[in-house]
């Protein structure tokens, strides 16, 4: 392995443990990201990108053009999902990304209520 100025060791190589990428940080409890959570770079995020780690910068560059899901970001960066979530939490705390959480599933509909509404519509409009 040459040690010249043209050769750099990537932080995402197998020689570097993953906790180095996140600076030993864990995912804060108030930052839960599902696979389908959408993230996008904030409007003025490009100016602050120079002070980020290479991996965080790569994540920010990916979401600059538009929304991507957390799973897509992990796929494009080839980083584990947990590491991507920690990087996203850091970027969100620094106000560099916008997060759009998935819409929660609708609650179950009361069948009796729906049947009563249908009966009322049939009586009213004769179907």
Coordinates of C-alpha atoms in Angstrom, one line a residue:
X1 CA 0.0 0.0 0.0
X2 CA 1.7 3.2 -1.1
X3 CA 2.0 6.1 1.3
X4 CA 2.2 8.9 -1.1
X5 CA 0.3 12.1 -1.1
X6 CA -2.0 10.8 -3.8
X7 CA -3.3 7.9 -1.7
X8 CA -5.8 8.5 1.1
X9 CA -7.3 6.0 3.5
X10 CA -11.1 6.0 3.2
X11 CA -12.9 6.2 6.5
X12 CA -15.4 3.6 5.2
X13 CA -12.8 1.0 4.6
X14 CA -12.9 -2.3 6.5
X15 CA -9.8 -1.2 8.4
X16 CA -11.7 1.6 10.3
X17 CA -14.3 0.6 12.8
X18 CA -17.8 2.0 12.2
X19 CA -17.9 3.9 15.6
X20 CA -15.1 6.1 14.2
X21 CA -17.4 7.4 11.5
X22 CA -19.9 8.6 14.0
X23 CA -17.3 9.8 16.5
X24 CA -18.6 7.3 19.0
X25 CA -22.1 8.8 19.0
X26 CA -25.2 6.8 19.5
X27 CA -28.6 7.6 18.0
X28 CA -30.4 10.0 20.3
X29 CA -33.8 8.7 21.5
X30 CA -35.7 11.6 20.0
X31 CA -34.4 10.9 16.5
X32 CA -36.1 7.8 15.3
X33 CA -35.8 7.3 11.5
X34 CA -37.9 4.7 9.8
X35 CA -36.8 3.1 6.5
X36 CA -39.3 5.3 4.7
X37 CA -38.5 8.6 6.4
X38 CA -37.6 11.1 3.7
X39 CA -34.7 13.5 4.1
X40 CA -33.6 16.5 2.0
X41 CA -30.8 19.1 2.4
X42 CA -31.8 22.4 3.8
X43 CA -31.5 25.4 1.5
X44 CA -28.3 26.8 3.0
X45 CA -26.7 23.5 3.9
X46 CA -24.0 23.6 1.1
X47 CA -22.1 26.4 2.9
X48 CA -21.7 24.2 6.1
X49 CA -20.8 21.0 4.2
X50 CA -17.0 21.8 4.4
X51 CA -16.9 21.2 8.1
X52 CA -18.5 17.8 8.0
X53 CA -16.9 14.4 8.1
X54 CA -16.5 12.8 4.7
X55 CA -19.4 10.4 5.3
X56 CA -21.8 13.1 6.5
X57 CA -20.8 15.2 3.5
X58 CA -21.5 12.3 1.2
X59 CA -25.0 11.9 2.8
X60 CA -25.7 15.7 2.5
X61 CA -24.6 15.6 -1.1
X62 CA -27.0 12.8 -1.9
X63 CA -30.0 14.6 -0.5
X64 CA -29.2 18.0 -2.0
X65 CA -31.3 17.4 -5.2
X66 CA -34.4 16.2 -3.4
X67 CA -36.0 13.9 -1.0
X68 CA -34.5 10.4 -0.5
X69 CA -35.6 7.8 2.0
X70 CA -33.3 6.7 4.8
X71 CA -33.0 3.2 3.2
X72 CA -32.0 4.8 -0.2
X73 CA -29.3 6.9 1.6
X74 CA -27.9 3.8 3.2
X75 CA -27.9 1.9 -0.1
X76 CA -26.1 4.7 -2.0
X77 CA -23.5 5.2 0.7
X78 CA -23.0 1.5 1.4
X79 CA -23.1 2.3 5.1
X80 CA -25.1 0.3 7.6
X81 CA -28.6 1.7 8.3
X82 CA -27.7 2.4 12.0
X83 CA -24.7 4.5 11.0
X84 CA -26.8 6.4 8.5
X85 CA -29.4 7.2 11.1
X86 CA -26.7 8.6 13.5
X87 CA -25.3 10.7 10.7
X88 CA -28.8 12.0 9.8
X89 CA -29.5 12.8 13.5
X90 CA -26.3 14.9 13.5
X91 CA -27.2 16.7 10.3
X92 CA -30.7 17.3 11.6
X93 CA -29.4 18.8 14.9
X94 CA -27.2 21.1 12.9
X95 CA -30.2 22.1 10.8
X96 CA -28.6 20.9 7.6
X97 CA -31.4 18.6 6.5
X98 CA -35.2 18.6 6.5
X99 CA -36.9 15.4 7.7
X100 CA -40.3 14.3 6.5
X101 CA -41.6 11.4 8.7
X102 CA -43.9 8.9 7.1
X103 CA -47.7 9.4 7.6
X104 CA -48.9 7.0 10.3
X105 CA -51.3 4.3 9.3
X106 CA -54.9 5.1 9.5
X107 CA -56.8 3.7 12.4
X108 CA -59.2 0.8 11.7
X109 CA -62.6 2.0 10.5
X110 CA -65.7 1.0 12.5
X111 CA -67.6 -1.4 10.2
X112 CA -70.9 -0.6 11.9
X113 CA -70.5 3.1 11.3
X114 CA -69.6 2.5 7.6
X115 CA -72.6 0.2 7.2
X116 CA -74.9 2.8 8.8
X117 CA -73.6 5.5 6.5
X118 CA -74.1 3.3 3.4
X119 CA -77.7 2.4 4.5
X120 CA -78.4 6.1 5.1
X121 CA -77.1 7.0 1.6
X122 CA -79.2 4.2 0.0
X123 CA -82.3 5.4 1.8
X124 CA -81.7 9.0 0.9
X125 CA -80.8 8.6 -2.7
X126 CA -82.3 5.2 -3.5
X127 CA -79.7 2.9 -4.8

